[in-house]
């Protein structure tokens, strides 16, 4: 499976254009327990005020927060994400 990382708002928007806008959306996470999360707040903040990342301090970055665990991620979704 190709590792595709979306790094800009434009890439995220383009990745979502094939889906019906009424389709539910979740953030899937791969950690000790593979979970589905609802999407929480979306904010734009400075890139790296603490200088511990590769983003310049003056670069604005859109961050998507999780809204909380929704349920365990189905095996079919983990397979599609390449996490099986």
Coordinates of N, CA and C in Angstrom, one line a residue:
X1 N 0.8 -1.2 0.0 CA 0.0 0.0 0.0 C 0.9 1.2 0.0
X2 N 0.5 2.2 -0.8 CA 1.3 3.5 -0.9 C 1.0 4.3 0.4
X3 N 2.0 4.9 0.9 CA 1.9 5.7 2.1 C 1.5 7.1 1.6
X4 N 0.3 7.5 1.8 CA -0.2 8.8 1.3 C -0.4 9.7 2.6
X5 N 0.3 10.8 2.6 CA 0.2 11.7 3.7 C -0.3 13.0 3.2
X6 N -1.4 13.5 3.7 CA -2.0 14.8 3.3 C -1.3 15.8 4.1
X7 N -0.8 16.8 3.5 CA 0.0 17.8 4.3 C -0.6 19.2 4.1
X8 N -1.6 19.4 3.3 CA -2.2 20.8 3.1 C -3.7 20.7 3.2
X9 N -4.3 21.8 3.5 CA -5.8 21.9 3.5 C -6.3 21.5 2.1
X10 N -5.6 22.0 1.0 CA -6.1 21.6 -0.3 C -6.0 20.2 -0.6
X11 N -5.0 19.5 -0.1 CA -4.9 18.0 -0.3 C -6.1 17.3 0.4
X12 N -6.4 17.8 1.6 CA -7.5 17.2 2.4 C -8.8 17.4 1.7
X13 N -9.1 18.6 1.2 CA -10.3 18.9 0.5 C -10.4 18.0 -0.8
X14 N -9.3 17.9 -1.5 CA -9.3 17.1 -2.7 C -9.6 15.6 -2.4
X15 N -9.1 15.1 -1.3 CA -9.3 13.7 -0.9 C -10.7 13.5 -0.5
X16 N -11.4 14.5 -0.1 CA -12.8 14.3 0.3 C -13.9 14.6 -0.8
X17 N -13.5 15.1 -1.9 CA -14.4 15.5 -3.0 C -15.2 14.4 -3.6
X18 N -14.7 13.2 -3.5 CA -15.4 12.0 -4.1 C -16.5 11.5 -3.2
X19 N -16.7 12.0 -2.0 CA -17.7 11.5 -1.1 C -18.8 12.5 -0.9
X20 N -20.0 11.9 -0.7 CA -21.2 12.6 -0.4 C -21.0 13.5 0.8
X21 N -21.3 14.8 0.8 CA -21.1 15.7 2.0 C -21.8 15.2 3.2
X22 N -22.9 14.4 3.0 CA -23.7 13.9 4.2 C -23.1 12.7 4.8
X23 N -22.0 12.1 4.2 CA -21.4 10.9 4.8 C -20.7 11.2 6.1
X24 N -21.0 10.4 7.2 CA -20.3 10.6 8.4 C -18.8 10.5 8.3
X25 N -18.1 11.2 9.1 CA -16.6 11.2 9.1 C -16.0 10.9 10.4
X26 N -14.9 10.2 10.5 CA -14.2 9.9 11.7 C -12.7 10.0 11.5
X27 N -12.0 10.1 12.5 CA -10.5 10.0 12.5 C -10.2 8.7 13.1
X28 N -9.5 7.9 12.3 CA -9.0 6.6 12.7 C -7.6 6.7 13.3
X29 N -7.4 6.1 14.5 CA -6.1 6.1 15.1 C -5.5 4.7 15.3
X30 N -4.2 4.6 15.1 CA -3.6 3.3 15.3 C -2.7 3.5 16.5
X31 N -3.1 2.9 17.6 CA -2.3 2.9 18.8 C -2.4 1.6 19.5
X32 N -2.4 1.5 20.8 CA -2.6 0.3 21.5 C -4.0 -0.4 21.2
X33 N -5.0 0.5 21.0 CA -6.3 0.0 20.5 C -6.7 0.9 19.3
X34 N -7.0 0.2 18.2 CA -7.4 0.9 17.0 C -8.8 1.4 17.2
X35 N -8.9 2.8 17.1 CA -10.2 3.4 17.4 C -10.6 4.3 16.3
X36 N -12.0 4.6 16.3 CA -12.6 5.6 15.5 C -12.9 6.8 16.4
X37 N -12.6 8.0 16.0 CA -12.9 9.2 16.8 C -13.7 10.1 16.0
X38 N -14.7 10.8 16.6 CA -15.4 11.9 16.0 C -14.4 13.1 15.8
X39 N -14.7 14.0 14.9 CA -13.8 15.1 14.7 C -14.3 16.2 15.6
X40 N -13.4 16.8 16.3 CA -13.7 17.9 17.2 C -13.5 19.3 16.6
X41 N -12.8 20.1 17.2 CA -12.6 21.5 16.7 C -11.5 21.5 15.7
X42 N -11.7 22.5 14.8 CA -10.7 22.7 13.7 C -10.1 24.1 14.0
X43 N -8.8 24.3 14.2 CA -8.2 25.6 14.5 C -7.0 25.8 13.6
X44 N -6.7 27.1 13.5 CA -5.5 27.5 12.8 C -4.6 28.2 13.8
X45 N -3.4 27.7 14.1 CA -2.4 28.3 15.0 C -1.1 28.4 14.3
X46 N -0.2 29.1 15.0 CA 1.2 29.2 14.5 C 1.8 27.8 14.4
X47 N 2.8 27.7 13.5 CA 3.4 26.4 13.2 C 4.1 25.8 14.4
X48 N 5.0 26.4 15.0 CA 5.8 25.8 16.0 C 6.4 26.8 17.0
X49 N 5.6 27.3 17.9 CA 6.1 28.3 18.8 C 7.1 27.8 19.8
X50 N 7.2 26.5 20.0 CA 8.2 25.9 20.9 C 9.4 25.4 20.2
X51 N 9.5 25.6 18.9 CA 10.7 25.2 18.1 C 11.1 23.8 18.3
X52 N 10.2 22.8 18.5 CA 10.6 21.4 18.6 C 10.0 20.6 17.4
X53 N 9.7 21.3 16.3 CA 9.2 20.7 15.1 C 9.8 21.3 13.9
X54 N 9.6 20.8 12.7 CA 10.2 21.4 11.5 C 9.5 22.6 10.9
X55 N 8.3 22.9 11.5 CA 7.5 24.1 10.9 C 8.1 25.4 11.5
X56 N 8.3 26.4 10.6 CA 8.7 27.7 11.1 C 7.7 28.3 12.0
X57 N 8.1 29.1 12.9 CA 7.2 29.7 13.9 C 6.1 30.5 13.3
X58 N 6.4 31.2 12.1 CA 5.4 32.1 11.5 C 4.5 31.4 10.5
X59 N 4.6 30.1 10.3 CA 3.7 29.3 9.4 C 2.4 28.9 10.1
X60 N 1.3 29.4 9.6 CA 0.0 29.0 10.2 C -0.3 27.5 9.8
X61 N -0.8 26.8 10.7 CA -1.1 25.4 10.5 C -2.5 25.1 11.0
X62 N -3.3 24.5 10.2 CA -4.7 24.0 10.5 C -4.6 22.7 11.3
X63 N -5.1 22.6 12.5 CA -5.1 21.4 13.3 C -6.5 20.9 13.5
X64 N -6.7 19.6 13.3 CA -8.0 19.0 13.5 C -8.0 18.1 14.7
X65 N -8.8 18.5 15.7 CA -8.8 17.8 17.0 C -9.8 16.6 16.9
X66 N -9.6 15.7 17.8 CA -10.6 14.6 17.9 C -11.6 15.0 18.9
X67 N -12.8 14.5 18.6 CA -14.0 14.9 19.5 C -14.2 13.8 20.6
X68 N -13.5 12.8 20.5 CA -13.7 11.7 21.5 C -13.8 10.4 20.8
X69 N -13.5 9.3 21.5 CA -13.6 8.0 20.9 C -15.0 7.6 20.6
X70 N -15.3 7.1 19.4 CA -16.6 6.8 19.0 C -16.8 5.3 19.2
X71 N -15.9 4.5 18.6 CA -16.0 3.0 18.7 C -14.7 2.4 18.3
X72 N -14.6 1.1 18.4 CA -13.4 0.4 17.9 C -13.5 0.4 16.4
X73 N -12.4 0.6 15.8 CA -12.3 0.6 14.3 C -12.6 -0.8 13.7
X74 N -13.5 -0.9 12.8 CA -13.8 -2.2 12.2 C -12.6 -2.8 11.5
X75 N -12.5 -4.1 11.4 CA -11.3 -4.7 10.8 C -11.2 -4.3 9.3
X76 N -12.4 -4.1 8.6 CA -12.4 -3.8 7.2 C -11.7 -2.4 7.0
X77 N -12.0 -1.5 8.0 CA -11.3 -0.1 7.9 C -9.9 -0.2 8.2
X78 N -9.5 -1.0 9.2 CA -8.0 -1.2 9.5 C -7.3 -1.8 8.3
X79 N -8.0 -2.7 7.6 CA -7.4 -3.4 6.4 C -7.2 -2.3 5.3
X80 N -8.2 -1.5 5.1 CA -8.2 -0.5 4.0 C -7.1 0.6 4.3
X81 N -6.8 0.8 5.6 CA -5.8 1.8 6.0 C -4.4 1.2 6.0
X82 N -4.3 -0.2 5.8 CA -3.0 -0.8 5.8 C -2.5 -1.1 7.2
X83 N -3.4 -1.2 8.2 CA -2.9 -1.5 9.6 C -3.1 -2.9 10.0
X84 N -3.4 -3.8 9.1 CA -3.6 -5.2 9.5 C -2.4 -6.0 9.4

